[in-house]
Coordinates of C-alpha atoms in Angstrom, one line a residue:
M1 CA -0.1 -0.2 0.1
R2 CA 2.9 2.4 0.8
L3 CA 4.4 1.3 -2.9
L4 CA 1.4 2.6 -4.2
A5 CA 0.7 5.8 -2.2
A6 CA 4.2 6.7 -2.9
G7 CA 4.1 5.9 -6.7
L8 CA 0.7 7.7 -7.0
G9 CA 2.1 10.8 -5.1
I10 CA 5.3 11.2 -6.9
G11 CA 3.4 11.0 -10.2
A12 CA 0.9 13.5 -8.9
L13 CA 3.9 16.0 -8.2
D14 CA 5.3 15.5 -11.5
Q15 CA 1.8 15.9 -13.3
A16 CA 1.5 19.3 -11.4
T17 CA 4.7 20.5 -11.8
K18 CA 4.2 19.9 -15.8
L19 CA 1.0 21.7 -15.4
L20 CA 2.5 24.5 -14.0
A21 CA 5.5 24.8 -16.8
V22 CA 2.7 24.6 -19.4
R23 CA 0.8 27.4 -18.1
F24 CA 3.9 29.7 -17.4
L25 CA 6.1 28.3 -20.1
I26 CA 4.2 28.7 -23.2
D27 CA 2.6 32.0 -24.4
A28 CA 1.2 33.8 -27.5
S29 CA 5.1 33.7 -29.1
G30 CA 5.4 29.8 -28.2
P31 CA 7.7 28.1 -25.6
R32 CA 10.0 30.0 -23.4
S33 CA 12.5 29.8 -21.0
A34 CA 12.5 31.5 -17.5
P35 CA 16.1 31.6 -15.4
V36 CA 15.3 30.2 -12.0
L37 CA 19.0 30.3 -10.6
G38 CA 20.7 32.6 -13.4
D39 CA 21.9 30.6 -16.2
W40 CA 22.5 27.7 -14.2
L41 CA 19.0 26.5 -13.6
R42 CA 16.1 27.3 -16.0
F43 CA 12.6 26.3 -16.3
T44 CA 12.4 25.9 -20.5
Y45 CA 9.2 23.9 -21.6
V46 CA 10.5 21.2 -24.2
T47 CA 8.5 18.2 -25.7
N48 CA 10.0 14.9 -26.0
T49 CA 8.8 11.7 -27.9
G50 CA 11.7 9.9 -27.0
A51 CA 13.8 8.8 -24.2
A52 CA 16.5 10.3 -22.6
F53 CA 19.2 11.9 -24.3
G54 CA 16.9 11.5 -27.5
I55 CA 17.1 7.9 -27.5
F56 CA 14.3 6.1 -29.8
P57 CA 13.0 9.6 -31.2
N58 CA 9.0 9.1 -31.9
G59 CA 8.9 5.7 -29.8
T60 CA 6.1 6.9 -27.8
A61 CA 4.0 3.9 -28.2
V62 CA 6.9 1.1 -27.6
L63 CA 8.1 3.2 -24.3
A64 CA 4.4 3.4 -23.1
A65 CA 4.5 -0.7 -23.6
V66 CA 7.5 -0.7 -21.9
A67 CA 6.4 1.1 -19.0
I68 CA 3.4 -0.7 -18.7
L69 CA 5.5 -3.9 -18.3
V70 CA 8.1 -2.2 -15.7
I71 CA 4.8 -1.3 -13.4
P72 CA 4.1 -5.0 -12.2
A73 CA 8.0 -5.7 -12.2
I74 CA 8.7 -2.9 -9.6
F75 CA 5.9 -4.4 -7.4
Y76 CA 7.0 -7.7 -7.8
Y77 CA 10.8 -6.8 -7.2
Q78 CA 10.3 -4.5 -4.0
R79 CA 9.5 -7.6 -2.2
F80 CA 13.5 -8.5 -2.5
L81 CA 15.0 -5.5 -1.6
D82 CA 16.8 -5.6 1.8
R83 CA 15.1 -2.8 4.0
R84 CA 17.5 -2.8 6.9
W85 CA 19.2 -0.2 4.5
W86 CA 16.6 2.6 4.3
P87 CA 17.3 4.1 1.1
A88 CA 16.3 0.7 -0.4
R89 CA 12.8 1.1 1.1
L90 CA 12.7 4.2 -1.1
V91 CA 13.2 2.8 -4.4
P92 CA 10.2 1.3 -5.3
G93 CA 8.2 4.3 -5.0
L94 CA 10.6 6.4 -6.6
L95 CA 10.6 4.0 -9.7
L96 CA 6.9 3.8 -9.8
G97 CA 6.1 7.3 -9.7
G98 CA 8.8 8.4 -12.1
T99 CA 7.2 5.7 -14.7
L100 CA 3.8 6.4 -13.8
G101 CA 4.5 10.2 -14.4
N102 CA 5.8 9.9 -17.8
L103 CA 3.5 7.2 -18.8
L104 CA 0.3 9.5 -18.0
D105 CA 2.1 11.9 -20.6
R106 CA 2.6 9.6 -23.5
V107 CA -0.8 7.9 -23.3
R108 CA -2.3 11.3 -22.7
L109 CA -0.2 13.4 -24.9
G110 CA 1.7 11.6 -27.1
Y111 CA 5.1 13.2 -25.8
V112 CA 6.6 13.8 -22.6
V113 CA 7.0 17.2 -20.9
D114 CA 10.3 18.6 -19.8
F115 CA 11.2 21.5 -18.2
V116 CA 14.3 21.4 -15.8
D117 CA 17.0 23.0 -17.8
V118 CA 20.5 22.9 -16.1
G119 CA 23.7 24.0 -17.2
V120 CA 25.8 27.0 -18.0
G121 CA 25.9 28.7 -21.3
T122 CA 25.8 26.4 -24.6
L123 CA 26.9 23.7 -22.1
R124 CA 23.3 22.1 -21.1
W125 CA 22.3 19.1 -19.6
P126 CA 18.7 17.3 -21.4
A127 CA 15.9 19.2 -20.1
F128 CA 14.0 16.5 -17.8
N129 CA 11.0 16.5 -15.2
V130 CA 10.4 15.2 -11.9
A131 CA 9.3 12.0 -13.3
D132 CA 12.7 11.5 -14.9
S133 CA 14.4 12.6 -11.3
A134 CA 12.8 10.2 -9.2
F135 CA 13.4 7.3 -11.7
V136 CA 17.1 8.2 -11.8
V137 CA 17.4 8.8 -8.1
G138 CA 15.3 5.3 -7.7
S139 CA 17.7 3.8 -10.3
I140 CA 21.1 4.8 -8.3
I141 CA 20.1 4.0 -5.1
L142 CA 18.7 0.5 -6.8
V143 CA 22.5 0.0 -8.1
L144 CA 24.3 1.0 -4.7
H145 CA 21.9 -1.4 -2.9
A146 CA 22.9 -4.4 -5.1
F147 CA 26.6 -3.1 -4.6
W148 CA 26.2 -2.7 -0.7
H149 CA 24.2 -6.7 -0.8
E150 CA 26.6 -8.1 -2.7
R151 CA 29.6 -6.7 -0.6
A152 CA 27.5 -7.6 2.6
G153 CA 26.9 -11.2 1.1
A154 CA 30.9 -11.5 0.5
L155 CA 31.8 -10.6 3.9
R156 CA 29.5 -12.6 5.6
R157 CA 31.1 -15.6 3.1
E158 CA 34.7 -14.6 4.1
S159 CA 33.8 -14.6 8.0
A160 CA 32.0 -18.0 7.7
P161 CA 34.3 -20.8 9.3
P162 CA 35.7 -23.2 6.5
A163 CA 33.7 -26.6 6.4
G164 CA 36.0 -29.6 7.3
P165 CA 36.3 -32.2 9.9
A166 CA 34.4 -30.7 12.6
D167 CA 31.1 -30.6 10.8
G168 CA 31.8 -34.4 9.6
G169 CA 33.1 -33.1 6.1
R170 CA 29.7 -32.9 4.7
P171 CA 29.2 -30.3 2.1
T172 CA 27.4 -26.8 3.2
A173 CA 24.5 -25.4 1.3
G174 CA 25.8 -22.6 -0.4

C-alpha cells in the first residue's frame, strides 16, 4: 500500500509541475525559458517523443508499452529489497512514480513534457522533469543497494568458518 501511495504521490507531483510548466512557459509567441538560478537553472518548456538523451525518437508507443511492463515488475521486485538499509525502502516508490508520471504524458499527450534545464551557457544537460528525477534517483539507489548487498554477502562468506572435519566433512549448502 505504501508503494502505491508513494508512486501515485510522485506521479501526481510530476503531473502538477508539468501543468505549471505548460501554464507559465508557453505564451502567444510559443515556448519560452525562465531563469530560476541565473543561467545555471532555467525552466524551459520542451516536448520529448523519445527516451532520455533523444534515444528512440518518436518511440512513444514502444516506450509506453515498456512502462506498462515495468510497473508490475516494480511491485514484484520490491519484495526482494533488503529494507534494513533505509534508502532501499525508497526505490520502489521512486521508480513507480517516475514510470507513472511519464506514462501518463505518453498516453495523454503522445509526448513527455520536460522543463528542468540545467547547465552553463551553451553547455546544457538535456531537459528533464520530476518523473525523470525520481526514476534516476531510484535507479542509482537500486545500483548502490545491489553493490552493498553483494558486498555484505561477500563479507559474510569470507567470515564464515570453513567446512571441515568439525562438521563431519559434509558439504554445506551455498
